[in-house]
Structures are given as structure tokens and as C-alpha cells.
Amino acid sequence: MSLKLYNTRTRQLEEFRPLREGRVDIYVCGLTPSAEAHIGHARSFLFFDVLRRYLRHLGFDARYVQNVTDIDDRSIARARETGEDWYDIVSGYYASFKESMRRLDVEEPDVEPYATKFIVQIVEMIGELLEREIAYVSEDGVYYDVSKFSRYGALAHRKIDELEAGARIEVDEHKDDPLDFALWKFAKPGEPSWESPWGAGRPGWHIECSAMTRTVIGPDTFDMHGGGADLVFPHHENEIAQSEPLMPHPPMANFWVHGGVLLSDGKKMSKSLGNFEPLSELLDRHDPQAVRLLFLQTGYRKVMSMSEESLDAAAVSLERLKAAWRKLHPHSSAGALKRSVLLEQIEAALNNDMNTAGALAELHRFAANVDAIPEDSRSDAFREFSYALEMLGMPPRSSWLEVPKVELAADFLERLQRELSGEISFNGASPHDAIERIIAERNLARMQKDWSRSDRLRDALARCGVTLKDGKDGTTWTVDA
RNA sequence: GGCGACGUAGCCAAGUGGUAAGGCAGAGCUCUGCAAAAGCUCGAUUCCCCAGUUCGAAUCUGGGCGUCGCCUCCA
């Protein structure tokens, strides 16, 4: 039993085998920080985070490279509009993205190459393409000549004439063919630029990834290249077109792995449509672990839509896992990980093209049966459950031990006092003490079977947003959301 | 217009030839003075529609209908 992954290159589910024993090199196209990151980006990087964690679990030494395209037309245009420095814009958005990734427990890439740090290698690569006459210098830049690469369109499973029939390709007088794309764009006055043999300018989109994979990972075929499904064409197709003619032994990457896009109101979330809320703000409103859980529930390749309701449902679902973990927690003790059906079933699910929804189902099945676990195997169960959660990127936190509480409103005491109309006074007491005081009074009333007083006290608290729960170990309270 | 994906209970979603995982919501029960919380139990004779292949199909084939993506910057 081993990992099978869908390979966009061959359009098939294939058994994953690393090119070098025990080692996996993954390159994932990162962000172009010309706008605020959104939850669709999070879905993609969350998936690759789980893939990476799983590869490591399988015993591979996984090296994860995720680039930053820190130069592009949009950020330059934005700088012109706002008067800001273009790089301040880029680094601002990127910092915000990184912070969101941290909150989502997405692990840091092992290598994080910035496009602007690889200008030398980019220029060198363009030079090689020109030498081989696969590229040409035009009036406003250097272009890639698509007609020179016979496999062009292979990744996207598209033929050149089909692409040309597309109604939305703009004719550009600087290109020989509408499908040709820019490798280097000559700078207009005021635009950021770097020197090159053909004139000062900046790299086109696509070329940075070709240059960086070649430099950072190596000139030969590497194991996996990933990104969102919307990158298949033209971005990844163009990367292949740039890289493979210069390689002695193509293909550029063995596996091409693409994650499905996220829909918002039935339309793909995208920078140009602006149909999204910044990721950082969404994470203020929703538990990042619940966000991860929600994405784990859906196959990574499926087009998926998301709603506030689904996010809330995921939070409740996460609570179940937390509760199971909490029950096991007192039985923790150091020791080796002992495998049982839980891990076996999770592996079986993940081996099937990273079926995280199936893996999650196993976690829930386990959680539902936690009470039945015999005392002497609880420590093992605890370690295995924790390990599985961690493997999916949902590391148990110390906060899981606490029942969730929300802050009391600022005027809580005043409202409470009013609700009780002087029945009990607690001048100077903290809100917490006041609640405890009422609970004590109520329990006294309950002992005396004074139900009307008991209920009156409970209702007063309820109107102030505090719910009481009578457990067998006494009364606890929670603050309503 | 071309290429592709998807359509499973109220909602989200797994399952890719052997008789429908899981989550949310809902219902019932237990517990409780009553609640809340918690625990237990239950849910599609059926997988968009229509034909076909097969002993057997949600799963394969053909045809419809619908939704979405890509063909343009995008994870």
C-alpha cells in the first residue's frame, strides 16, 4: 500500500515514487503579493501543507520550496495609484499572508526564493532561450516563441489551435503570435527595473519559477510541482515551455499536483473580481483550525464553495475532536507511538489521492468510541490520536483543555444587577465572583426546592448572556457567543 | 465557440463494479425539579434524468439537463 496521487501531467492516478531514494523535492507556486491574500489561497497552501506532513510521515525527507513572485504589473500599477513604494506594497501583503499561514499552522517552507533575488539567473535563462532561438526580442520586451516548442499545451491538454480559437486572447502588435508570452518586459519611466543585455526591465510572470526551480532544486527533473488548478494554464504550461528545452532529460517535474479552486457566491475567488474578504480578517472571525478542518472535509481537487454556515459547522465538528482529545488527555504519558487501526485507516485514506475527508471520518469514528477504550490502552490511544491530528496539521493545543469561553460584556455587572432588581447585591465583586455567588444562591434554593427562585436566578444570568450547566460535579457556566 | 470537471439525504461530503463513510442540522431516549450540557440511538431501498453493458452500477458506455472551472491577471 503506497501513496497514489493524481498527476495532471499524465491525467492519471499514479503511485508516487521519489526520483531519489527516501527524498522528495516539492516546488509549489507561492503568492504574488499584489493584493490581500484570500481564503482560496489558504485552501491551496493548507493542502500542500498536509501533503508535505504526510510525505514526512511516510518517511520521506521532504524538501518543500515555495516561491514568492515579488514583482509584477499589478503591484507597480497599485504603487502608481497610491503613491506608495511598490515594494512596500508587496512586502506588506506578503507579511500579512505569512502571518495568516502561521495562524493556520502551515509550516514554513524549507526554501522560500524571492523572484527579485534571482534576476541574474532569470536573465541567464532568457539568454539561453534566445541563443536557441526559442525567444525573440521585440520592441517592448523579450518574448517566448510558442511555435518553437512542440509539446506546448501538453500539460493543459490543449492544442495550439484550440488555444488560438479562444475568444479572449488579445492580439498584441509586439508579439509574433498571440500565444507568445513575455520573458522580460522593458521598463517604462518610473518603473522598477534591472539591467539586462536587451535593456533595463523586469521579468515576465512564469520565468521566475523556471529559473528558481533550476537554481534551487537543480537542473534535472524534480519530484513534484504544485499549485492551484488555475495555474495549469498558462503559468505551468509556460514554465515547462521555458525549462524543458534547456534540459537534457525532461520533464521538468515528475508529478504535477493541482488543487481545486474555491468559489465565492458561485464564482471563483480571484484578485480581479475582488469577491473575497482578506484572509487575515476571516481568521479573526473563525478559528483557524476550524478553517483547516473544513478544507480537510472536501477532496483537494474538487471545486468547492464555502459559506459562513459551513465554517460554523466545521467549528462544531472540531469541538467533537477536541472533546475526545480532552477525555484522553489525563492518560498521557511519554512513550513510543503505537500504531493501531486508527493510523492504518488514515493512511489507507490518504494513500488514495490524499482523501483527507476519509481520514477525518476515521478521526471522528475514533472520537465517537473514545469512552469504550479500556483504561490500559488509553495512553497509547492518546498518543496515536494526537499524532494523527498533528499529521493533518491540527496540532492539539493547551487551549483544547479549556471549554471555550467568550468575554463578558463590559456592562455585564450593571445589567445583572438590574435583572436581579436588588435581590442579591455584590458591590465590588468581579463579574466572575458575582456569577459564582449567584450559582451558590441558586444551589441553595434548589436544595430547598425553591424552584421559582432557582429559575429566576438562572434566567437573570441567561438574559445577561451566561448559561448555567448542572453537571454531577457541580454547576459550571459558559458565556454565550 | 473550444477544452475539462462535477451533479450522492435539509446542508457539506466520502465512496470509482458487489449492494450507500463521516460532519452539520433534525428526531427519539437517558440524565435532570425543569432546562442547558453530555451520553446513547435513528436517517438515502437509493446516488440529476433516460437508455444500454453486466449475474450485479452511484460506480462502466451513450444521450440529455444543470452547475462550475480553464481558454485573460489569478492558489
XYZ file of C-alpha atoms in Angstrom, chain A:
481
model
C 0.000 0.000 0.000
C 1.535 3.261 -1.025
C 0.619 6.790 -1.877
C -1.256 7.322 -5.106
C -1.615 10.820 -6.454
C -3.385 12.317 -9.398
C -0.803 13.586 -11.829
C -2.010 16.408 -14.047
C 0.791 15.648 -16.500
C -0.472 12.165 -17.274
C -4.057 12.755 -16.202
C -3.925 9.629 -14.128
C -3.797 8.398 -10.611
C -0.234 7.187 -10.193
C 1.768 5.587 -7.496
C 4.145 8.136 -6.131
C 7.775 7.111 -6.313
C 10.532 9.559 -5.496
C 13.286 10.068 -8.023
C 15.897 9.668 -5.326
C 15.522 7.116 -2.593
C 13.895 8.488 0.530
C 13.824 12.047 -0.655
C 11.163 14.280 -2.180
C 11.600 17.728 -3.692
C 8.400 19.737 -3.935
C 8.073 23.102 -5.566
C 4.814 24.943 -5.032
C 3.974 28.217 -6.690
C 3.511 30.677 -3.897
C 1.884 34.023 -3.825
C 2.171 37.103 -5.969
C 1.547 39.579 -3.168
C -0.053 42.329 -5.168
C -3.246 42.148 -3.143
C -4.506 40.825 0.135
C -4.432 37.026 0.327
C -7.811 35.314 0.492
C -9.233 32.053 1.760
C -8.795 30.423 -1.645
C -5.046 30.826 -1.274
C -5.333 29.314 2.170
C -7.097 26.253 0.776
C -4.270 25.608 -1.620
C -1.409 26.072 0.832
C -3.273 24.145 3.504
C -3.454 21.202 1.150
C 0.220 21.258 0.295
C 0.963 21.545 3.996
C -0.944 18.325 4.649
C 0.731 16.619 1.695
C 4.110 17.635 2.992
C 3.347 16.447 6.516
C 2.093 13.155 5.153
C 5.158 12.588 2.977
C 7.257 13.113 6.061
C 5.100 10.657 7.962
C 5.748 8.118 5.218
C 9.424 8.510 5.941
C 10.474 10.790 3.112
C 12.905 13.587 3.605
C 10.642 16.160 2.006
C 12.171 19.415 0.916
C 9.471 21.999 0.299
C 10.205 25.038 -1.819
C 7.621 27.779 -2.178
C 8.444 30.887 -4.095
C 7.296 34.485 -3.863
C 6.742 36.390 -7.062
C 7.574 39.727 -5.535
C 7.468 41.700 -8.778
C 4.516 42.013 -11.117
C 2.490 44.539 -13.075
C -0.284 44.805 -10.577
C 1.821 45.940 -7.653
C 3.504 48.507 -9.874
C 0.139 49.788 -11.020
C -1.012 49.948 -7.444
C 2.027 51.894 -6.416
C 1.290 54.406 -9.136
C -2.270 54.819 -7.892
C -1.446 55.210 -4.239
C 1.943 56.866 -4.460
C 3.435 54.212 -2.220
C 6.670 52.436 -2.935
C 5.849 49.289 -4.903
C 7.988 47.108 -2.701
C 6.307 48.349 0.464
C 3.036 47.158 -1.033
C 4.439 43.764 -1.887
C 6.136 43.206 1.446
C 3.086 44.413 3.351
C 0.770 41.927 1.689
C 3.319 39.190 1.995
C 3.862 39.743 5.699
C 0.132 39.568 6.228
C -0.050 36.337 4.241
C 2.777 34.801 6.253
C 1.054 35.705 9.488
C -2.149 34.042 8.280
C -0.214 30.917 7.323
C 1.280 30.842 10.788
C -2.162 31.062 12.345
C -3.305 28.184 10.159
C -0.363 26.055 11.313
C 1.003 25.906 7.796
C 4.665 25.058 8.198
C 7.329 27.370 6.856
C 8.795 26.377 3.503
C 12.289 24.923 3.673
C 13.335 27.317 0.952
C 11.454 30.473 0.055
C 13.004 32.047 -3.010
C 12.065 35.606 -3.963
C 11.878 36.375 -7.668
C 13.780 39.637 -7.302
C 16.688 37.768 -5.725
C 17.083 35.624 -8.831
C 17.311 38.269 -11.521
C 20.784 37.087 -12.522
C 19.579 33.537 -13.062
C 16.466 34.774 -14.853
C 18.491 36.898 -17.248
C 20.834 33.983 -17.825
C 17.976 31.682 -18.665
C 16.401 34.164 -21.074
C 19.812 34.414 -22.715
C 19.876 30.677 -23.260
C 16.409 30.686 -24.732
C 17.422 33.485 -27.116
C 20.539 31.591 -28.119
C 18.431 28.649 -29.112
C 16.048 30.962 -30.932
C 13.121 29.904 -28.810
C 12.699 33.527 -27.821
C 12.921 36.836 -29.610
C 13.500 40.438 -28.718
C 10.654 42.750 -29.553
C 10.033 46.440 -29.132
C 8.765 46.267 -25.562
C 10.398 43.132 -24.276
C 11.661 39.642 -24.843
C 9.081 37.072 -25.829
C 8.878 33.317 -25.843
C 8.096 31.831 -29.229
C 5.441 29.221 -28.563
C 5.735 27.756 -32.050
C 9.241 26.544 -31.211
C 8.124 24.138 -28.537
C 6.249 21.216 -29.984
C 4.886 19.997 -26.660
C 3.299 23.361 -25.924
C -0.146 22.738 -24.442
C 0.636 19.207 -23.284
C 0.157 19.874 -19.585
C -3.153 21.639 -20.082
C -4.093 19.044 -22.704
C -4.726 21.738 -25.165
C -3.706 22.107 -28.767
C -2.253 25.322 -30.017
C -5.058 25.894 -32.498
C -7.634 25.317 -29.792
C -5.947 27.928 -27.699
C -5.865 30.345 -30.558
C -9.546 29.849 -31.133
C -10.121 31.145 -27.617
C -12.088 34.324 -27.867
C -10.228 36.054 -25.128
C -6.697 36.133 -26.410
C -5.694 39.672 -27.066
C -3.773 40.470 -30.140
C -0.624 42.341 -29.326
C 1.366 44.037 -32.031
C 4.618 43.363 -30.184
C 4.168 39.617 -30.370
C 4.593 37.373 -33.373
C 1.789 35.210 -32.128
C -0.930 35.983 -29.606
C 0.114 32.952 -27.551
C 3.697 34.132 -27.127
C 4.387 35.432 -23.686
C 6.799 37.878 -22.114
C 10.055 36.699 -20.577
C 11.342 40.197 -19.958
C 9.427 43.467 -20.000
C 11.303 46.660 -20.753
C 10.767 49.280 -18.101
C 8.768 52.409 -18.753
C 9.970 55.547 -16.987
C 9.489 55.323 -13.241
C 9.062 51.578 -13.164
C 11.332 49.337 -11.117
C 13.938 47.729 -13.328
C 17.058 45.625 -13.520
C 19.770 45.652 -16.150
C 19.827 43.077 -18.900
C 21.672 42.683 -22.194
C 18.472 43.670 -24.017
C 17.548 46.660 -21.922
C 16.504 47.549 -18.413
C 13.332 45.855 -17.319
C 11.728 43.229 -15.171
C 10.968 39.535 -15.556
C 7.653 38.438 -17.015
C 5.446 36.181 -14.940
C 6.428 32.432 -15.377
C 10.171 32.819 -15.964
C 10.977 33.283 -12.284
C 9.684 29.814 -11.467
C 11.720 28.217 -14.226
C 14.870 29.988 -13.085
C 14.282 29.299 -9.408
C 13.489 25.583 -9.712
C 16.596 25.220 -11.827
C 18.763 27.051 -9.323
C 17.288 25.970 -6.016
C 16.368 22.366 -6.727
C 18.678 21.562 -9.562
C 18.708 21.400 -13.309
C 17.160 17.926 -13.532
C 13.654 16.592 -13.155
C 12.305 17.035 -9.652
C 9.550 15.144 -7.872
C 6.539 17.384 -7.571
C 5.387 20.721 -8.809
C 2.206 22.069 -7.328
C -0.199 24.956 -7.297
C -3.818 25.874 -7.780
C -5.731 24.478 -10.732
C -5.896 27.964 -12.173
C -2.141 27.856 -12.659
C -2.187 24.920 -15.058
C -2.634 27.253 -17.937
C -0.860 29.402 -18.749
C 1.558 29.539 -15.822
C 2.704 25.944 -15.520
C 2.454 25.308 -19.227
C 4.772 28.240 -19.776
C 7.184 27.114 -17.085
C 7.507 23.809 -18.889
C 7.994 25.568 -22.200
C 10.806 27.637 -20.736
C 12.526 24.902 -18.762
C 12.298 21.744 -20.785
C 14.073 22.843 -23.982
C 17.093 23.634 -21.816
C 17.056 20.308 -20.003
C 18.970 17.268 -21.175
C 16.292 14.994 -19.779
C 12.789 16.434 -19.463
C 10.215 16.508 -17.947
C 10.644 19.426 -15.638
C 8.706 17.719 -12.860
C 7.633 14.139 -12.413
C 4.317 14.885 -10.725
C 2.156 17.925 -11.292
C -0.290 18.328 -8.459
C -3.111 20.859 -8.601
C -5.666 21.853 -6.011
C -9.224 22.824 -6.921
C -10.271 26.433 -6.776
C -12.538 27.937 -4.180
C -15.810 29.547 -5.156
C -17.441 32.513 -3.553
C -21.092 33.104 -4.429
C -20.718 30.581 -7.211
C -17.750 32.367 -8.762
C -14.083 31.690 -8.385
C -12.412 33.862 -5.815
C -9.913 35.998 -7.583
C -7.946 39.137 -7.240
C -9.527 40.666 -10.285
C -13.097 40.031 -9.149
C -12.289 41.097 -5.626
C -15.036 38.772 -4.403
C -13.467 37.921 -1.113
C -12.659 39.066 2.360
C -8.989 39.333 3.308
C -7.800 36.091 4.832
C -6.465 37.853 7.889
C -9.912 39.237 8.687
C -11.653 35.936 8.112
C -9.242 34.338 10.555
C -10.216 36.922 13.144
C -13.771 35.660 12.957
C -13.160 31.936 12.631
C -10.911 29.519 14.444
C -8.064 28.777 12.010
C -8.209 25.116 12.990
C -11.884 25.034 12.013
C -10.951 26.550 8.667
C -8.417 23.768 8.146
C -10.947 21.160 9.169
C -13.439 22.488 6.666
C -10.966 22.115 3.810
C -9.964 18.675 5.022
C -13.601 17.682 4.575
C -13.512 18.208 0.828
C -11.352 16.451 -1.729
C -8.469 18.724 -2.627
C -9.122 18.627 -6.349
C -12.799 19.459 -6.167
C -14.136 22.856 -6.921
C -15.533 23.924 -3.605
C -17.720 26.673 -2.329
C -17.604 27.966 1.157
C -20.028 29.762 3.391
C -20.176 31.191 6.872
C -22.521 28.328 7.777
C -20.042 25.696 6.642
C -17.333 27.422 8.653
C -19.516 27.403 11.751
C -20.408 23.755 11.205
C -16.718 22.919 10.968
C -16.104 24.653 14.278
C -18.727 22.455 15.956
C -17.232 19.420 14.306
C -13.786 20.403 15.577
C -15.247 20.635 19.070
C -16.052 16.926 18.927
C -12.445 16.069 18.180
C -11.257 18.381 20.928
C -13.656 16.779 23.414
C -12.360 13.304 22.597
C -8.790 14.508 22.995
C -9.681 16.142 26.293
C -11.046 12.865 27.615
C -7.838 11.069 26.758
C -5.536 13.799 27.921
C -5.228 12.799 31.592
C -3.888 9.456 30.424
C -0.991 10.929 28.570
C 2.465 9.755 29.335
C 5.676 9.655 27.446
C 6.236 6.633 25.297
C 6.637 5.360 21.808
C 3.904 5.761 19.256
C 1.908 2.591 18.937
C 0.051 2.092 15.708
C -3.467 0.772 15.660
C -6.352 0.716 13.236
C -6.690 4.478 13.503
C -3.405 5.243 11.797
C -3.816 2.358 9.412
C -7.199 3.594 8.267
C -5.973 7.156 7.959
C -3.061 6.005 5.847
C -5.371 3.962 3.676
C -7.478 7.063 3.070
C -4.567 9.398 2.424
C -2.819 6.917 0.163
C -5.837 7.180 -2.071
C -5.005 10.543 -3.626
C -4.930 12.311 -0.276
C -8.504 11.562 0.716
C -8.481 13.827 3.738
C -12.254 13.579 4.122
C -11.887 9.839 4.619
C -9.080 10.400 7.103
C -11.283 12.795 9.002
C -14.084 10.260 9.100
C -11.667 7.851 10.832
C -10.815 10.523 13.351
C -14.489 11.015 14.092
C -15.127 7.316 14.324
C -12.317 7.128 16.839
C -13.657 10.125 18.761
C -17.120 8.599 18.994
C -15.718 5.439 20.568
C -13.325 7.077 22.960
C -15.335 6.089 26.031
C -15.031 2.437 25.156
C -11.231 2.457 25.133
C -10.000 0.302 28.006
C -8.037 2.018 30.722
C -4.749 0.299 29.981
C -4.684 1.376 26.341
C -5.694 4.991 26.883
C -2.156 6.317 26.902
C -1.418 4.637 23.600
C -4.699 5.893 22.195
C -3.929 9.395 23.329
C -0.540 9.427 21.660
C -1.862 7.970 18.450
C -4.796 10.367 18.285
C -2.544 13.348 18.958
C -0.102 12.156 16.342
C -2.852 11.788 13.748
C -4.190 15.267 14.465
C -0.720 16.706 14.150
C -0.157 14.847 10.905
C -3.187 16.557 9.417
C -1.909 19.872 10.682
C -4.333 20.214 13.566
C -1.924 20.024 16.463
C -3.752 19.763 19.787
C -3.201 22.915 21.805
C -3.318 23.505 25.514
C -6.391 25.636 24.839
C -8.193 22.445 23.850
C -8.298 21.588 27.530
C -10.484 24.539 28.277
C -14.119 24.734 27.465
C -14.474 27.675 25.134
C -15.458 30.907 26.821
C -16.253 34.272 25.431
C -15.543 37.610 27.057
C -18.285 39.078 29.196
C -19.728 42.367 28.044
C -18.349 45.480 29.689
C -21.667 46.413 31.276
C -22.306 42.860 32.428
C -22.425 43.644 36.147
C -24.796 46.574 35.767
C -27.148 44.537 33.615
C -27.032 41.651 36.013
C -27.753 43.906 38.968
C -30.734 45.342 37.108
C -32.036 41.906 36.162
C -31.944 40.823 39.765
C -33.561 44.077 40.916
C -31.630 44.085 44.142
C -32.330 40.509 45.087
C -28.655 39.932 45.560
C -26.056 42.647 45.726
C -22.386 42.264 45.074
C -20.733 45.624 45.234
C -17.123 45.485 44.290
C -17.218 41.856 43.251
C -15.695 40.805 39.937
C -18.093 39.519 37.281
C -16.666 36.073 37.858
C -17.322 36.235 41.619
C -20.788 37.608 41.016
C -21.641 34.640 38.833
C -20.258 32.196 41.390
C -22.258 33.972 44.075
C -25.488 33.597 42.143
C -24.736 29.958 41.452
C -24.244 29.389 45.149
C -27.528 31.149 45.939
C -29.321 29.174 43.293
C -27.966 25.862 44.504
C -29.129 26.770 47.977
C -32.587 27.460 46.576
C -32.509 24.163 44.702
C -31.711 22.295 47.879
C -34.719 23.958 49.472
C -36.717 23.033 46.354
C -37.464 26.701 45.815
C -37.682 26.211 42.045
C -39.099 29.643 41.292
C -36.152 31.396 42.915
C -33.749 28.939 41.335
C -35.141 29.574 37.873
C -35.334 33.323 38.442
C -31.610 33.425 39.174
C -30.773 31.231 36.202
C -32.960 33.326 33.892
C -31.364 36.546 35.071
C -27.944 35.206 34.164
C -29.267 33.890 30.882
C -30.544 37.331 29.922
C -27.052 38.644 30.576
C -25.578 36.031 28.288
C -24.446 33.414 30.787
C -25.711 29.834 30.529
C -25.602 27.508 33.506
C -24.982 23.783 33.264
C -25.681 21.492 36.178
C -23.262 18.620 35.986
C -22.732 15.905 38.507
C -19.587 17.688 39.689
C -21.429 20.918 40.319
C -22.621 23.835 38.256
C -20.496 25.348 35.501
C -21.204 28.295 33.266
C -20.394 29.473 29.785
C -20.735 32.791 28.080
C -22.992 32.798 25.036
C -21.333 33.798 21.826
